[in-house]
Short mmCIF file of N, CA and C in Angstrom, two decimals:
data_model
loop_
_atom_site.label_atom_id
_atom_site.label_comp_id
_atom_site.label_asym_id
_atom_site.label_seq_id
_atom_site.Cartn_x
_atom_site.Cartn_y
_atom_site.Cartn_z
N UNK A 1 157.99 127.92 115.65
CA UNK A 1 157.93 127.56 117.05
C UNK A 1 159.09 126.62 117.35
N UNK A 2 159.71 126.83 118.48
CA UNK A 2 160.80 125.96 118.89
C UNK A 2 160.25 124.64 119.37
N UNK A 3 160.99 123.60 119.08
CA UNK A 3 160.56 122.27 119.49
C UNK A 3 161.67 121.61 120.28
N UNK A 4 161.29 121.00 121.40
CA UNK A 4 162.26 120.26 122.23
C UNK A 4 161.68 118.88 122.47
N UNK A 5 162.33 117.86 121.87
CA UNK A 5 161.89 116.47 122.02
C UNK A 5 160.41 116.29 121.68
N UNK A 6 159.95 116.95 120.63
CA UNK A 6 158.57 116.77 120.17
C UNK A 6 157.54 117.60 120.92
N UNK A 7 157.95 118.39 121.89
CA UNK A 7 157.01 119.20 122.65
C UNK A 7 157.26 120.68 122.32
N UNK A 8 156.24 121.35 121.82
CA UNK A 8 156.38 122.76 121.49
C UNK A 8 156.43 123.59 122.77
N UNK A 9 157.27 124.59 122.73
CA UNK A 9 157.38 125.47 123.88
C UNK A 9 156.13 126.31 123.99
N UNK A 10 155.50 126.30 125.16
CA UNK A 10 154.25 127.01 125.37
C UNK A 10 154.42 128.51 125.16
N UNK A 11 155.52 129.08 125.58
CA UNK A 11 155.73 130.51 125.42
C UNK A 11 155.73 130.88 123.93
N UNK A 12 156.39 130.10 123.09
CA UNK A 12 156.41 130.37 121.67
C UNK A 12 155.02 130.27 121.08
N UNK A 13 154.23 129.30 121.52
CA UNK A 13 152.87 129.14 121.04
C UNK A 13 152.01 130.33 121.43
N UNK A 14 152.15 130.76 122.67
CA UNK A 14 151.39 131.93 123.15
C UNK A 14 151.78 133.17 122.36
N UNK A 15 153.06 133.36 122.10
CA UNK A 15 153.53 134.51 121.30
C UNK A 15 152.92 134.47 119.90
N UNK A 16 152.85 133.29 119.32
CA UNK A 16 152.29 133.14 117.97
C UNK A 16 150.80 133.53 117.97
N UNK A 17 150.05 133.06 118.98
CA UNK A 17 148.64 133.39 119.09
C UNK A 17 148.44 134.89 119.25
N UNK A 18 149.20 135.51 120.11
CA UNK A 18 149.11 136.96 120.33
C UNK A 18 149.44 137.70 119.03
N UNK A 19 150.46 137.26 118.34
CA UNK A 19 150.87 137.91 117.09
C UNK A 19 149.74 137.82 116.06
N UNK A 20 149.14 136.65 115.90
CA UNK A 20 148.05 136.52 114.92
C UNK A 20 146.84 137.38 115.30
N UNK A 21 146.61 137.54 116.59
CA UNK A 21 145.43 138.26 117.07
C UNK A 21 145.59 139.77 117.03
N UNK A 22 146.83 140.26 117.02
CA UNK A 22 147.05 141.70 117.15
C UNK A 22 147.75 142.35 115.97
N UNK A 23 148.32 141.58 115.07
CA UNK A 23 149.07 142.14 113.95
C UNK A 23 148.14 142.68 112.88
N UNK A 24 148.47 143.83 112.36
CA UNK A 24 147.74 144.38 111.21
C UNK A 24 148.43 143.93 109.93
N UNK A 25 147.68 143.70 108.87
CA UNK A 25 148.30 143.27 107.62
C UNK A 25 149.06 144.40 106.96
N UNK A 26 150.08 144.05 106.22
CA UNK A 26 150.78 145.01 105.40
C UNK A 26 150.04 145.18 104.08
N UNK A 27 150.42 146.15 103.30
CA UNK A 27 149.82 146.34 101.98
C UNK A 27 150.04 145.08 101.14
N UNK A 28 151.21 144.47 101.26
CA UNK A 28 151.53 143.25 100.52
C UNK A 28 150.66 142.10 100.99
N UNK A 29 150.46 141.99 102.31
CA UNK A 29 149.61 140.92 102.83
C UNK A 29 148.22 140.96 102.19
N UNK A 30 147.63 142.14 102.13
CA UNK A 30 146.28 142.27 101.58
C UNK A 30 146.26 142.14 100.06
N UNK A 31 147.35 142.53 99.41
CA UNK A 31 147.43 142.37 97.94
C UNK A 31 147.42 140.90 97.57
N UNK A 32 148.01 140.06 98.42
CA UNK A 32 148.09 138.62 98.16
C UNK A 32 146.93 137.81 98.77
N UNK A 33 146.11 138.48 99.59
CA UNK A 33 145.07 137.78 100.33
C UNK A 33 143.87 137.42 99.45
N UNK A 34 143.28 136.25 99.66
CA UNK A 34 142.04 135.90 98.95
C UNK A 34 140.89 136.83 99.36
N UNK A 35 139.90 136.90 98.51
CA UNK A 35 138.70 137.68 98.79
C UNK A 35 137.60 136.74 99.28
N UNK A 36 136.97 137.10 100.38
CA UNK A 36 135.87 136.31 100.93
C UNK A 36 134.58 137.13 100.75
N UNK A 37 133.71 136.66 99.84
CA UNK A 37 132.41 137.28 99.60
C UNK A 37 131.36 136.51 100.37
N UNK A 38 130.20 137.15 100.58
CA UNK A 38 129.08 136.54 101.28
C UNK A 38 129.52 135.98 102.65
N UNK A 39 130.45 136.64 103.29
CA UNK A 39 131.04 136.13 104.52
C UNK A 39 130.09 136.35 105.71
N UNK A 40 130.29 135.51 106.69
CA UNK A 40 129.52 135.58 107.92
C UNK A 40 130.36 134.98 109.05
N UNK A 41 130.47 135.66 110.18
CA UNK A 41 131.20 135.08 111.32
C UNK A 41 130.30 134.07 112.04
N UNK A 42 130.85 132.92 112.32
CA UNK A 42 130.09 131.89 113.04
C UNK A 42 130.96 131.24 114.11
N UNK A 43 130.30 130.46 114.93
CA UNK A 43 130.98 129.60 115.87
C UNK A 43 130.51 128.19 115.58
N UNK A 44 131.46 127.29 115.38
CA UNK A 44 131.13 125.89 115.08
C UNK A 44 131.97 125.02 116.03
N UNK A 45 131.28 124.23 116.84
CA UNK A 45 131.93 123.37 117.82
C UNK A 45 132.86 124.18 118.73
N UNK A 46 132.43 125.37 119.10
CA UNK A 46 133.18 126.20 120.02
C UNK A 46 134.30 127.01 119.39
N UNK A 47 134.44 126.94 118.08
CA UNK A 47 135.55 127.61 117.38
C UNK A 47 135.00 128.76 116.54
N UNK A 48 135.50 129.99 116.74
CA UNK A 48 135.07 131.09 115.86
C UNK A 48 135.75 130.99 114.50
N UNK A 49 134.98 131.22 113.43
CA UNK A 49 135.52 131.17 112.08
C UNK A 49 134.62 131.97 111.16
N UNK A 50 135.04 132.10 109.92
CA UNK A 50 134.23 132.76 108.91
C UNK A 50 133.80 131.74 107.89
N UNK A 51 132.63 131.95 107.33
CA UNK A 51 132.18 131.18 106.17
C UNK A 51 131.98 132.18 105.04
N UNK A 52 132.05 131.71 103.82
CA UNK A 52 131.85 132.59 102.69
C UNK A 52 132.24 131.93 101.38
N UNK A 53 132.23 132.70 100.32
CA UNK A 53 132.67 132.24 99.00
C UNK A 53 134.01 132.90 98.72
N UNK A 54 134.97 132.09 98.37
CA UNK A 54 136.33 132.57 98.24
C UNK A 54 136.75 132.70 96.79
N UNK A 55 137.59 133.68 96.53
CA UNK A 55 138.24 133.82 95.22
C UNK A 55 139.69 134.26 95.47
N UNK A 56 140.56 133.81 94.57
CA UNK A 56 141.97 134.18 94.69
C UNK A 56 142.73 133.41 95.76
N UNK A 57 142.17 132.28 96.20
CA UNK A 57 142.84 131.46 97.21
C UNK A 57 143.85 130.54 96.51
N UNK A 58 145.04 130.40 97.08
CA UNK A 58 146.05 129.58 96.40
C UNK A 58 145.76 128.09 96.31
N UNK A 59 144.85 127.58 97.14
CA UNK A 59 144.59 126.14 97.17
C UNK A 59 143.14 125.74 96.90
N UNK A 60 142.24 126.70 96.81
CA UNK A 60 140.83 126.40 96.66
C UNK A 60 140.29 126.93 95.34
N UNK A 61 139.28 126.25 94.80
CA UNK A 61 138.74 126.69 93.51
C UNK A 61 137.97 128.01 93.66
N UNK A 62 137.91 128.74 92.59
CA UNK A 62 137.19 130.01 92.55
C UNK A 62 135.72 129.79 92.91
N UNK A 63 135.22 130.61 93.81
CA UNK A 63 133.81 130.56 94.18
C UNK A 63 133.44 129.46 95.16
N UNK A 64 134.44 128.73 95.65
CA UNK A 64 134.15 127.64 96.61
C UNK A 64 133.50 128.21 97.87
N UNK A 65 132.54 127.47 98.40
CA UNK A 65 131.93 127.82 99.69
C UNK A 65 132.82 127.22 100.75
N UNK A 66 133.34 128.08 101.63
CA UNK A 66 134.38 127.63 102.57
C UNK A 66 134.08 128.05 103.99
N UNK A 67 134.79 127.39 104.90
CA UNK A 67 134.93 127.85 106.26
C UNK A 67 136.42 128.06 106.47
N UNK A 68 136.78 129.14 107.12
CA UNK A 68 138.19 129.42 107.33
C UNK A 68 138.74 128.59 108.49
N UNK A 69 140.02 128.62 108.65
CA UNK A 69 140.61 128.10 109.87
C UNK A 69 140.17 129.04 111.01
N UNK A 70 140.44 128.70 112.27
CA UNK A 70 139.96 129.55 113.36
C UNK A 70 140.28 131.03 113.17
N UNK A 71 139.27 131.81 113.51
CA UNK A 71 139.34 133.27 113.33
C UNK A 71 140.17 133.89 114.46
N UNK A 72 141.15 134.70 114.08
CA UNK A 72 142.04 135.32 115.06
C UNK A 72 141.77 136.83 115.19
N UNK A 73 141.34 137.47 114.11
CA UNK A 73 141.13 138.91 114.14
C UNK A 73 140.13 139.25 113.03
N UNK A 74 139.11 140.00 113.38
CA UNK A 74 138.08 140.38 112.40
C UNK A 74 137.96 141.89 112.44
N UNK A 75 138.21 142.51 111.31
CA UNK A 75 138.14 143.98 111.19
C UNK A 75 137.27 144.36 109.99
N UNK A 76 135.95 144.15 110.12
CA UNK A 76 135.07 144.42 108.96
C UNK A 76 135.10 145.85 108.49
N UNK A 77 135.26 146.83 109.39
CA UNK A 77 135.31 148.23 108.99
C UNK A 77 136.56 148.51 108.16
N UNK A 78 137.61 147.74 108.38
CA UNK A 78 138.84 147.91 107.61
C UNK A 78 138.90 146.98 106.41
N UNK A 79 137.92 146.05 106.31
CA UNK A 79 137.82 145.18 105.14
C UNK A 79 138.74 143.98 105.16
N UNK A 80 139.14 143.51 106.32
CA UNK A 80 139.99 142.33 106.36
C UNK A 80 139.73 141.49 107.62
N UNK A 81 140.19 140.25 107.54
CA UNK A 81 140.13 139.32 108.66
C UNK A 81 141.41 138.48 108.64
N UNK A 82 141.73 137.93 109.80
CA UNK A 82 142.90 137.05 109.93
C UNK A 82 142.47 135.73 110.53
N UNK A 83 142.73 134.65 109.81
CA UNK A 83 142.52 133.31 110.37
C UNK A 83 143.88 132.81 110.83
N UNK A 84 143.92 131.61 111.36
CA UNK A 84 145.21 131.03 111.74
C UNK A 84 146.14 130.89 110.55
N UNK A 85 145.58 130.68 109.36
CA UNK A 85 146.40 130.40 108.19
C UNK A 85 146.73 131.60 107.33
N UNK A 86 145.84 132.61 107.28
CA UNK A 86 146.07 133.70 106.34
C UNK A 86 145.17 134.89 106.60
N UNK A 87 145.50 136.01 105.94
CA UNK A 87 144.62 137.17 105.89
C UNK A 87 143.60 136.95 104.79
N UNK A 88 142.44 137.57 104.93
CA UNK A 88 141.39 137.60 103.91
C UNK A 88 140.94 139.04 103.72
N UNK A 89 140.72 139.41 102.45
CA UNK A 89 139.99 140.63 102.16
C UNK A 89 138.52 140.30 102.28
N UNK A 90 137.75 141.22 102.83
CA UNK A 90 136.33 140.96 103.04
C UNK A 90 135.50 141.74 102.02
N UNK A 91 134.65 141.01 101.32
CA UNK A 91 133.70 141.62 100.41
C UNK A 91 132.40 141.89 101.15
N UNK A 92 131.28 141.60 100.50
CA UNK A 92 129.99 141.81 101.12
C UNK A 92 129.69 140.76 102.17
N UNK A 93 129.13 141.24 103.26
CA UNK A 93 128.70 140.34 104.33
C UNK A 93 127.30 139.81 104.00
N UNK A 94 127.05 138.54 104.34
CA UNK A 94 125.76 137.91 104.07
C UNK A 94 125.42 136.95 105.19
N UNK A 95 124.71 137.43 106.19
CA UNK A 95 124.37 136.56 107.32
C UNK A 95 123.44 135.43 106.91
N UNK A 96 122.76 135.54 105.76
CA UNK A 96 121.91 134.48 105.24
C UNK A 96 122.69 133.29 104.73
N UNK A 97 123.99 133.47 104.51
CA UNK A 97 124.84 132.38 104.02
C UNK A 97 124.88 131.24 105.02
N UNK A 98 124.79 131.55 106.30
CA UNK A 98 124.76 130.53 107.34
C UNK A 98 123.58 129.59 107.13
N UNK A 99 122.39 130.13 106.90
CA UNK A 99 121.20 129.29 106.67
C UNK A 99 121.36 128.44 105.42
N UNK A 100 121.98 129.00 104.39
CA UNK A 100 122.19 128.26 103.14
C UNK A 100 123.09 127.06 103.37
N UNK A 101 124.19 127.25 104.07
CA UNK A 101 125.10 126.13 104.33
C UNK A 101 124.50 125.12 105.28
N UNK A 102 123.71 125.60 106.23
CA UNK A 102 123.03 124.69 107.13
C UNK A 102 122.05 123.81 106.37
N UNK A 103 121.27 124.43 105.47
CA UNK A 103 120.29 123.71 104.67
C UNK A 103 120.95 122.63 103.82
N UNK A 104 122.14 122.94 103.29
CA UNK A 104 122.88 122.00 102.47
C UNK A 104 123.64 120.95 103.26
N UNK A 105 123.57 121.02 104.60
CA UNK A 105 124.28 120.04 105.43
C UNK A 105 125.77 120.24 105.46
N UNK A 106 126.24 121.45 105.20
CA UNK A 106 127.68 121.71 105.14
C UNK A 106 128.27 122.21 106.46
N UNK A 107 127.40 122.37 107.47
CA UNK A 107 127.89 122.83 108.77
C UNK A 107 127.37 121.90 109.87
N UNK A 108 128.09 121.84 110.95
CA UNK A 108 127.66 121.07 112.10
C UNK A 108 126.36 121.66 112.64
N UNK A 109 125.49 120.82 113.21
CA UNK A 109 124.24 121.34 113.78
C UNK A 109 124.48 122.41 114.85
N UNK A 110 125.64 122.35 115.49
CA UNK A 110 125.96 123.32 116.54
C UNK A 110 126.37 124.69 116.01
N UNK A 111 126.58 124.83 114.70
CA UNK A 111 127.04 126.09 114.13
C UNK A 111 125.97 127.18 114.30
N UNK A 112 126.43 128.34 114.71
CA UNK A 112 125.52 129.47 114.87
C UNK A 112 126.26 130.78 114.64
N UNK A 113 125.49 131.84 114.36
CA UNK A 113 126.09 133.15 114.15
C UNK A 113 126.87 133.58 115.37
N UNK A 114 127.94 134.32 115.12
CA UNK A 114 128.85 134.74 116.20
C UNK A 114 128.50 136.15 116.62
N UNK A 115 128.08 136.31 117.84
CA UNK A 115 127.87 137.64 118.43
C UNK A 115 129.23 138.14 118.90
N UNK A 116 129.46 139.41 118.96
CA UNK A 116 128.54 140.52 118.79
C UNK A 116 128.45 141.02 117.36
N UNK A 117 128.89 140.23 116.40
CA UNK A 117 128.97 140.70 115.02
C UNK A 117 127.66 140.60 114.27
N UNK A 118 126.64 139.94 114.82
CA UNK A 118 125.35 139.81 114.12
C UNK A 118 124.42 140.95 114.50
#
């Protein structure tokens, strides 16, 4: 994004958002993407995201229970999702994972399943 005196250009930001929301991953993107098992789409504090157990992530431990950065594109039939930070390969969906994380106090009380995906 272009920066002028510390202020990001709105047009560049909008282009970035549209690109994240509409771009399909390449074969290489998915080959390098972490796998998200037991995933579930949720909304937490007004932000759509995925929760699940991750493997193959460059910065997180294997099997970590995670929430992604904001969700930009979800294609469960194609087996992938796009957050602001990266693509994810999608394994098995588990809507019960939301209750598990809620019980453990790992999500805000406002977190709930994201329609129309439930």
